[in-house]
């Protein structure tokens, strides 16, 4: 399957490696593809600019930083047209040491803003409630976590669920919360991150429901 | 142990019954104690006005609705002086059917506002991340949940941890997130409630960390 990933930080890299290892045809979008290709240490895959990556696949994952994602993806409206966009990032202010602090879009969410800005793209929110290491290794935690899914389009959510299964998520661990508006609840969960890390150290975690 | 509970809705009633059953000397504070006493169907305990309940015990639980709690407890500043105040409520706007929607204090929290308004009271936030039925029955869920604790005073948090143990929480299920500021993260978790209930029905739940 052709999958594009926008952003080659820790999140994008983790997802690119996991999906390439599963045999998918992965295009990784970099702000500067020449530098990105040169620095790449994972399995062979296609490197491209963000715009070329957005155009390359029917399913595109947003793994760019949440605080600049809206602006960055608005500029990709044309190549994202008709695509499913899986948004895994969180839009928060950041403390001096990079920890998420306040929500950038209280009483809304990055996913809702993206959906409004990209009406010809089907936005699905998922995987945004955990440390990046857990996204492709959900069975690594002592307690099985839940992964939440928000989106207005059922077909797009089904594609994302199939992708989640490829990443190791069991069907019983996936919880469809309804429309894209429900992303405002899951995006708020990430406010827990700095306190969890202060209390327990940088251990893999997922916010979940018991 | 003398424990007072402010508010005799579902949350206050659940906690009052559980703590009275453990043999504690519970005072339940009502807006109208005559009506409250008359309607009470639980085990025998003391019924009082909110002010008298606040004065009656060294440990006072706020189980009044979060959207009016700040105003209500500010009026109790004198009887709450020197007390430990365990705040279990969440301050949100509400939809027409009573579900929490937006946070009343984004980038802050009810617990922080209470601590600022009641400087002579030691505020601890806990038990605010679950359906009320789980507060006194944490082992009823298929997955053992975590209960989060926030507060500036270690001694006050130790008293709350002892109370949580009485309610059935194991030490390994309690996670101290640090100062009262961390309550802004746990209070935001309740935004999940309407979506969880829509997706799964009104089943007991607790937001937790895996």
Short mmCIF file of C-alpha atoms in Angstrom, two decimals:
data_model
loop_
_atom_site.label_atom_id
_atom_site.label_comp_id
_atom_site.label_asym_id
_atom_site.label_seq_id
_atom_site.Cartn_x
_atom_site.Cartn_y
_atom_site.Cartn_z
CA UNK A 1 0.00 0.00 0.00
CA UNK A 2 1.22 3.52 -0.75
CA UNK A 3 1.50 5.57 2.41
CA UNK A 4 3.03 9.02 2.79
CA UNK A 5 4.27 10.47 6.03
CA UNK A 6 4.73 14.21 6.46
CA UNK A 7 7.46 15.00 8.95
CA UNK A 8 10.63 13.08 9.73
CA UNK A 9 11.00 13.74 13.44
CA UNK A 10 10.74 10.96 16.00
CA UNK A 11 7.05 10.34 15.28
CA UNK A 12 7.37 10.27 11.48
CA UNK A 13 10.52 8.16 11.62
CA UNK A 14 8.94 5.61 13.95
CA UNK A 15 5.88 5.22 11.74
CA UNK A 16 7.93 5.15 8.51
CA UNK A 17 10.18 2.38 9.79
CA UNK A 18 7.28 0.30 11.11
CA UNK A 19 5.23 0.61 7.91
CA UNK A 20 8.21 0.01 5.62
CA UNK A 21 9.05 -3.09 7.66
CA UNK A 22 5.50 -4.33 6.93
CA UNK A 23 6.19 -4.03 3.21
CA UNK A 24 4.30 -0.83 2.51
CA UNK A 25 5.51 1.60 -0.10
CA UNK A 26 6.40 4.52 2.13
CA UNK A 27 7.15 8.06 1.02
CA UNK A 28 8.66 10.21 3.76
CA UNK A 29 8.13 13.94 3.37
CA UNK A 30 10.85 16.27 4.66
CA UNK A 31 11.06 20.04 4.83
CA UNK A 32 14.40 19.59 3.10
CA UNK A 33 14.42 16.21 1.32
CA UNK A 34 18.11 16.37 0.36
CA UNK A 35 19.18 16.72 3.97
CA UNK A 36 16.51 14.27 5.13
CA UNK A 37 17.61 11.59 2.67
CA UNK A 38 21.22 12.08 3.63
CA UNK A 39 20.52 11.71 7.35
CA UNK A 40 18.18 8.75 7.00
CA UNK A 41 19.34 5.62 8.84
CA UNK A 42 16.27 3.40 8.48
CA UNK A 43 15.24 0.89 5.81
CA UNK A 44 15.21 2.08 2.19
CA UNK A 45 12.18 4.19 1.30
CA UNK A 46 11.29 7.14 -0.87
CA UNK A 47 12.26 10.62 0.34
CA UNK A 48 10.41 13.65 -0.96
CA UNK A 49 9.40 17.20 -0.22
CA UNK A 50 6.27 17.65 1.88
CA UNK A 51 4.24 18.59 -1.21
CA UNK A 52 5.50 15.64 -3.26
CA UNK A 53 4.89 13.27 -0.37
CA UNK A 54 1.34 14.61 0.06
CA UNK A 55 0.72 13.94 -3.63
CA UNK A 56 2.27 10.46 -3.67
CA UNK A 57 -0.25 8.37 -1.70
CA UNK A 58 -3.99 8.09 -1.04
CA UNK A 59 -3.29 7.87 2.71
CA UNK A 60 -1.14 10.62 4.19
CA UNK A 61 -0.02 10.82 7.82
CA UNK A 62 0.58 14.21 9.43
CA UNK A 63 3.53 13.83 11.79
CA UNK A 64 4.69 17.43 11.62
CA UNK A 65 4.77 19.43 14.87
CA UNK A 66 1.24 20.27 15.94
CA UNK A 67 1.92 23.93 16.66
CA UNK A 68 2.77 24.64 13.01
CA UNK A 69 0.80 21.88 11.28
CA UNK A 70 -2.27 23.95 10.38
CA UNK A 71 -0.24 26.51 8.46
CA UNK A 72 1.97 23.85 6.88
CA UNK A 73 -0.90 21.66 5.70
CA UNK A 74 -3.02 24.54 4.45
CA UNK A 75 -0.22 25.11 1.95
CA UNK A 76 -0.68 21.50 0.79
CA UNK A 77 -4.40 21.82 0.09
CA UNK A 78 -4.02 20.91 -3.60
CA UNK A 79 -1.92 17.72 -3.23
CA UNK A 80 -4.05 16.62 -0.25
CA UNK A 81 -7.29 16.91 -2.19
CA UNK A 82 -9.22 13.62 -2.17
CA UNK A 83 -6.82 12.04 0.32
CA UNK A 84 -7.30 10.51 3.73
CA UNK A 85 -5.21 12.50 6.20
CA UNK A 86 -4.35 10.71 9.44
CA UNK A 87 -3.38 13.42 11.92
CA UNK A 88 -1.32 12.09 14.83
CA UNK A 89 0.02 15.37 16.23
CA UNK A 90 -1.06 17.60 19.10
CA UNK A 91 -1.21 21.39 18.98
CA UNK A 92 0.10 22.81 22.23
CA UNK A 93 2.24 25.58 23.47
CA UNK A 94 5.58 24.32 24.70
CA UNK A 95 7.62 24.95 27.80
CA UNK A 96 11.31 25.89 27.51
CA UNK A 97 12.25 22.20 27.63
CA UNK A 98 9.81 21.25 24.86
CA UNK A 99 7.02 19.82 26.99
CA UNK A 100 3.42 20.46 25.97
CA UNK A 101 1.76 23.12 28.11
CA UNK A 102 -1.46 24.90 27.12
CA UNK A 103 -3.69 23.78 24.24
CA UNK A 104 -3.41 25.95 21.14
CA UNK A 105 -7.06 25.41 20.23
CA UNK A 106 -9.06 25.09 23.48
CA UNK A 107 -12.69 24.18 22.85
CA UNK A 108 -11.56 23.04 19.41
CA UNK A 109 -8.67 20.93 18.13
CA UNK A 110 -6.00 20.77 15.49
CA UNK A 111 -7.94 18.01 13.74
CA UNK A 112 -11.10 20.12 13.52
CA UNK A 113 -9.10 23.06 12.22
CA UNK A 114 -7.43 20.86 9.63
CA UNK A 115 -10.77 19.43 8.51
CA UNK A 116 -12.20 22.94 8.16
CA UNK A 117 -9.14 24.14 6.25
CA UNK A 118 -9.06 21.07 3.98
CA UNK A 119 -12.71 20.37 3.08
CA UNK A 120 -11.70 18.10 0.16
CA UNK A 121 -9.58 15.93 2.46
CA UNK A 122 -10.96 13.36 4.89
CA UNK A 123 -9.23 13.98 8.23
CA UNK A 124 -8.96 11.24 10.84
CA UNK A 125 -7.38 11.77 14.25
CA UNK A 126 -5.65 8.89 15.99
CA UNK A 127 -2.45 7.79 17.76
CA UNK A 128 -2.09 11.20 19.43
CA UNK A 129 -2.53 10.03 23.02
CA UNK A 130 0.73 8.21 23.63
CA UNK A 131 4.49 8.45 23.52
CA UNK A 132 5.66 7.92 19.95
CA UNK A 133 7.36 4.64 20.86
CA UNK A 134 3.95 3.10 21.61
CA UNK A 135 2.35 3.99 18.27
CA UNK A 136 3.93 1.05 16.50
CA UNK A 137 4.40 -1.17 19.56
CA UNK A 138 1.10 -1.14 21.46
CA UNK A 139 1.72 -4.54 22.99
CA UNK A 140 4.91 -3.26 24.66
CA UNK A 141 3.02 -1.75 27.59
CA UNK A 142 2.16 -3.81 30.68
CA UNK A 143 -1.51 -2.77 30.36
CA UNK A 144 -3.03 -2.96 26.85
CA UNK A 145 -3.92 0.61 25.90
CA UNK A 146 -6.81 1.89 23.82
CA UNK A 147 -6.23 3.87 20.64
CA UNK A 148 -8.92 6.46 19.93
CA UNK A 149 -10.23 7.33 16.46
CA UNK A 150 -12.10 10.50 15.47
CA UNK A 151 -13.34 11.49 12.03
CA UNK A 152 -16.40 12.47 10.05
CA UNK A 153 -15.94 9.89 7.27
CA UNK A 154 -16.54 6.21 8.03
CA UNK A 155 -14.61 4.95 5.01
CA UNK A 156 -11.59 7.02 5.97
CA UNK A 157 -11.76 5.70 9.52
CA UNK A 158 -11.90 2.15 8.18
CA UNK A 159 -8.68 2.79 6.25
CA UNK A 160 -7.06 4.11 9.40
CA UNK A 161 -8.23 1.09 11.38
CA UNK A 162 -6.60 -1.18 8.82
CA UNK A 163 -3.40 0.83 9.18
CA UNK A 164 -3.58 0.60 12.98
CA UNK A 165 -3.91 -3.17 12.67
CA UNK A 166 -0.72 -3.18 10.59
CA UNK A 167 1.01 -1.30 13.41
CA UNK A 168 0.02 -4.01 15.88
CA UNK A 169 -3.25 -2.70 17.34
CA UNK A 170 -5.94 -5.28 18.03
CA UNK A 171 -9.51 -4.52 16.97
CA UNK A 172 -10.60 -4.58 20.62
CA UNK A 173 -8.07 -1.87 21.42
CA UNK A 174 -9.50 0.57 18.87
CA UNK A 175 -12.26 2.89 20.07
CA UNK A 176 -14.11 5.00 17.49
CA UNK A 177 -15.22 8.12 19.37
CA UNK A 178 -17.34 9.50 16.52
CA UNK A 179 -16.91 12.67 14.51
CA UNK A 180 -13.82 14.81 14.18
CA UNK A 181 -15.07 17.02 17.02
CA UNK A 182 -14.18 14.26 19.47
CA UNK A 183 -10.51 14.96 18.70
CA UNK A 184 -10.75 17.94 21.05
CA UNK A 185 -11.04 15.45 23.90
CA UNK A 186 -8.17 13.21 22.84
CA UNK A 187 -5.90 16.15 22.06
CA UNK A 188 -6.44 17.44 25.60
CA UNK A 189 -5.12 14.17 27.01
CA UNK A 190 -1.59 15.12 26.04
CA UNK A 191 -1.60 17.78 28.78
CA UNK A 192 -0.83 14.83 31.06
CA UNK A 193 2.54 14.18 29.38
CA UNK A 194 4.79 16.58 31.33
CA UNK A 195 3.36 15.48 34.68
CA UNK A 196 3.57 11.78 33.85
CA UNK A 197 7.16 12.17 32.72
CA UNK A 198 8.05 14.18 35.84
CA UNK A 199 6.42 11.56 38.06
CA UNK A 200 7.63 8.39 36.34
CA UNK A 201 10.50 9.36 34.04
CA UNK A 202 10.44 9.08 30.25
CA UNK A 203 8.78 5.68 30.16
CA UNK A 204 6.50 4.70 27.29
CA UNK A 205 2.91 5.62 28.12
CA UNK A 206 -0.53 5.79 26.57
CA UNK A 207 -3.49 7.65 27.94
CA UNK A 208 -6.31 5.17 27.85
CA UNK A 209 -9.66 4.23 29.31
CA UNK A 210 -10.27 1.46 31.83
CA UNK B 1 -12.01 9.40 61.32
CA UNK B 2 -14.13 12.55 60.88
CA UNK B 3 -14.75 13.26 57.21
CA UNK B 4 -17.08 15.86 55.74
CA UNK B 5 -18.50 15.76 52.24
CA UNK B 6 -19.87 18.88 50.60
CA UNK B 7 -22.59 18.05 48.11
CA UNK B 8 -25.13 15.24 48.18
CA UNK B 9 -25.49 14.49 44.49
CA UNK B 10 -24.42 11.16 43.03
CA UNK B 11 -20.73 11.76 43.75
CA UNK B 12 -21.19 12.91 47.33
CA UNK B 13 -23.70 10.17 48.07
CA UNK B 14 -21.43 7.45 46.69
CA UNK B 15 -18.48 8.64 48.76
CA UNK B 16 -20.57 9.16 51.90
CA UNK B 17 -21.99 5.65 51.75
CA UNK B 18 -18.61 4.04 51.11
CA UNK B 19 -16.85 5.93 53.91
CA UNK B 20 -19.69 5.43 56.40
CA UNK B 21 -19.62 1.71 55.60
CA UNK B 22 -15.91 1.74 56.53
CA UNK B 23 -16.86 3.09 59.96
CA UNK B 24 -15.85 6.72 59.42
CA UNK B 25 -17.75 9.50 61.11
CA UNK B 26 -19.24 11.17 58.04
CA UNK B 27 -20.92 14.56 57.90
CA UNK B 28 -22.78 15.21 54.68
CA UNK B 29 -23.24 18.84 53.74
CA UNK B 30 -26.39 19.84 51.86
CA UNK B 31 -27.54 23.13 50.43
CA UNK B 32 -30.72 22.48 52.39
CA UNK B 33 -29.97 20.01 55.19
CA UNK B 34 -33.61 19.56 56.23
CA UNK B 35 -34.57 18.37 52.75
CA UNK B 36 -31.34 16.42 52.39
CA UNK B 37 -31.82 14.56 55.67
CA UNK B 38 -35.41 13.78 54.77
CA UNK B 39 -34.48 12.34 51.37
CA UNK B 40 -31.47 10.35 52.59
CA UNK B 41 -31.71 6.61 51.97
CA UNK B 42 -28.20 5.49 52.92
CA UNK B 43 -26.69 4.39 56.25
CA UNK B 44 -27.13 6.72 59.23
CA UNK B 45 -24.78 9.70 59.22
CA UNK B 46 -24.77 13.34 60.19
CA UNK B 47 -26.52 15.83 57.91
CA UNK B 48 -25.54 19.48 58.01
CA UNK B 49 -25.43 22.71 56.07
CA UNK B 50 -22.41 23.17 53.80
CA UNK B 51 -20.84 25.59 56.30
CA UNK B 52 -21.41 23.31 59.27
CA UNK B 53 -20.09 20.32 57.34
CA UNK B 54 -16.97 22.26 56.33
CA UNK B 55 -16.37 23.09 59.99
CA UNK B 56 -17.01 19.58 61.28
CA UNK B 57 -13.95 17.63 60.03
CA UNK B 58 -10.24 18.10 59.35
CA UNK B 59 -10.69 16.45 55.93
CA UNK B 60 -13.39 17.89 53.68
CA UNK B 61 -14.35 16.54 50.26
CA UNK B 62 -15.72 18.90 47.61
CA UNK B 63 -18.37 17.00 45.67
CA UNK B 64 -20.40 20.04 44.64
CA UNK B 65 -20.85 20.72 40.91
CA UNK B 66 -17.59 22.00 39.45
CA UNK B 67 -19.14 24.89 37.58
CA UNK B 68 -20.32 26.57 40.81
CA UNK B 69 -17.77 25.16 43.27
CA UNK B 70 -15.38 28.11 43.26
CA UNK B 71 -18.07 30.57 44.29
CA UNK B 72 -19.60 28.16 46.78
CA UNK B 73 -16.33 27.29 48.52
CA UNK B 74 -15.07 30.86 48.60
CA UNK B 75 -18.04 31.54 50.87
CA UNK B 76 -16.74 28.79 53.18
CA UNK B 77 -13.25 30.25 53.56
CA UNK B 78 -13.55 30.58 57.35
CA UNK B 79 -14.77 27.05 58.19
CA UNK B 80 -12.29 25.56 55.67
CA UNK B 81 -9.31 27.31 57.25
CA UNK B 82 -6.62 24.82 58.28
CA UNK B 83 -8.43 21.93 56.59
CA UNK B 84 -7.44 19.50 53.88
CA UNK B 85 -9.84 19.91 50.96
CA UNK B 86 -10.07 16.97 48.57
CA UNK B 87 -11.58 18.33 45.36
CA UNK B 88 -13.09 15.61 43.18
CA UNK B 89 -15.15 17.76 40.81
CA UNK B 90 -14.55 19.08 37.30
CA UNK B 91 -15.35 22.59 36.11
CA UNK B 92 -16.84 22.42 32.64
CA UNK B 93 -19.54 23.99 30.62
CA UNK B 94 -22.40 21.59 30.04
CA UNK B 95 -24.40 20.56 27.02
CA UNK B 96 -28.19 20.61 27.13
CA UNK B 97 -28.18 16.98 28.32
CA UNK B 98 -25.73 17.68 31.15
CA UNK B 99 -22.57 16.35 29.49
CA UNK B 100 -19.28 18.19 30.08
CA UNK B 101 -18.24 20.29 27.08
CA UNK B 102 -15.62 23.05 27.27
CA UNK B 103 -13.32 23.58 30.25
CA UNK B 104 -14.31 26.55 32.44
CA UNK B 105 -10.67 27.28 33.29
CA UNK B 106 -8.52 26.37 30.28
CA UNK B 107 -4.81 26.70 31.00
CA UNK B 108 -5.75 26.53 34.67
CA UNK B 109 -8.08 24.33 36.72
CA UNK B 110 -10.73 24.43 39.39
CA UNK B 111 -8.24 23.01 41.88
CA UNK B 112 -5.73 25.80 41.22
CA UNK B 113 -8.47 28.42 41.52
CA UNK B 114 -9.64 26.88 44.79
CA UNK B 115 -6.10 26.81 46.19
CA UNK B 116 -5.61 30.47 45.25
CA UNK B 117 -8.97 31.44 46.76
CA UNK B 118 -8.38 29.42 49.95
CA UNK B 119 -4.73 30.01 50.87
CA UNK B 120 -5.24 28.70 54.42
CA UNK B 121 -6.65 25.41 53.11
CA UNK B 122 -4.55 22.61 51.63
CA UNK B 123 -6.23 21.58 48.38
CA UNK B 124 -5.67 18.13 46.87
CA UNK B 125 -7.19 17.04 43.56
CA UNK B 126 -8.04 13.41 42.99
CA UNK B 127 -10.79 10.99 41.86
CA UNK B 128 -11.93 13.44 39.14
CA UNK B 129 -11.03 11.26 36.14
CA UNK B 130 -13.70 8.58 36.33
CA UNK B 131 -17.41 7.89 36.51
CA UNK B 132 -18.57 8.35 40.11
CA UNK B 133 -19.33 4.64 40.46
CA UNK B 134 -15.61 3.83 40.13
CA UNK B 135 -14.44 6.19 42.89
CA UNK B 136 -15.32 3.73 45.63
CA UNK B 137 -15.07 0.56 43.53
CA UNK B 138 -11.79 0.77 41.58
CA UNK B 139 -11.48 -3.00 41.34
CA UNK B 140 -14.81 -3.20 39.49
CA UNK B 141 -13.22 -2.36 36.12
CA UNK B 142 -11.73 -5.07 33.89
CA UNK B 143 -8.47 -3.09 33.68
CA UNK B 144 -7.11 -1.70 36.96
CA UNK B 145 -7.19 2.10 36.59
CA UNK B 146 -4.80 4.69 37.98
CA UNK B 147 -6.01 7.43 40.30
CA UNK B 148 -4.11 10.70 39.98
CA UNK B 149 -3.22 12.99 42.88
CA UNK B 150 -2.25 16.67 42.64
CA UNK B 151 -1.45 19.06 45.46
CA UNK B 152 1.16 21.38 46.87
CA UNK B 153 1.25 19.89 50.37
CA UNK B 154 2.79 16.45 50.90
CA UNK B 155 1.11 15.86 54.25
CA UNK B 156 -2.30 16.64 52.77
CA UNK B 157 -1.63 14.26 49.87
CA UNK B 158 -0.66 11.55 52.36
CA UNK B 159 -4.02 11.98 54.09
CA UNK B 160 -5.79 11.70 50.73
CA UNK B 161 -3.80 8.58 49.84
CA UNK B 162 -4.92 6.98 53.11
CA UNK B 163 -8.50 7.87 52.22
CA UNK B 164 -8.10 6.41 48.73
CA UNK B 165 -6.84 3.18 50.30
CA UNK B 166 -10.02 3.08 52.40
CA UNK B 167 -12.02 3.39 49.18
CA UNK B 168 -10.28 0.35 47.73
CA UNK B 169 -7.39 1.85 45.77
CA UNK B 170 -4.11 -0.04 45.91
CA UNK B 171 -0.89 1.92 46.49
CA UNK B 172 0.34 0.89 43.03
CA UNK B 173 -2.76 2.43 41.46
CA UNK B 174 -2.11 5.88 42.95
CA UNK B 175 0.03 8.28 40.91
CA UNK B 176 1.17 11.51 42.52
CA UNK B 177 1.54 13.99 39.65
CA UNK B 178 3.12 16.74 41.75
CA UNK B 179 1.81 20.20 42.60
CA UNK B 180 -1.73 21.45 42.30
CA UNK B 181 -0.96 22.80 38.81
CA UNK B 182 -1.01 19.23 37.49
CA UNK B 183 -4.76 19.21 38.15
CA UNK B 184 -5.18 21.17 34.92
CA UNK B 185 -4.14 18.01 33.07
CA UNK B 186 -6.39 15.62 34.97
CA UNK B 187 -9.36 17.98 34.80
CA UNK B 188 -9.00 18.08 31.01
CA UNK B 189 -9.40 14.28 30.85
CA UNK B 190 -13.10 14.60 31.60
CA UNK B 191 -13.62 16.07 28.13
CA UNK B 192 -13.54 12.42 27.03
CA UNK B 193 -16.69 11.56 28.99
CA UNK B 194 -19.38 12.49 26.43
CA UNK B 195 -17.57 10.71 23.59
CA UNK B 196 -16.87 7.60 25.66
CA UNK B 197 -20.50 7.43 26.75
CA UNK B 198 -21.72 7.95 23.18
CA UNK B 199 -19.39 5.21 21.90
CA UNK B 200 -19.82 2.64 24.66
CA UNK B 201 -22.95 3.58 26.61
CA UNK B 202 -23.00 4.65 30.26
CA UNK B 203 -20.55 2.03 31.43
CA UNK B 204 -18.23 2.70 34.37
CA UNK B 205 -14.95 4.14 33.13
CA UNK B 206 -11.75 5.70 34.34
CA UNK B 207 -9.28 7.66 32.27
CA UNK B 208 -5.93 6.17 33.08
CA UNK B 209 -2.38 5.66 31.90
CA UNK B 210 -0.99 2.44 30.45
#
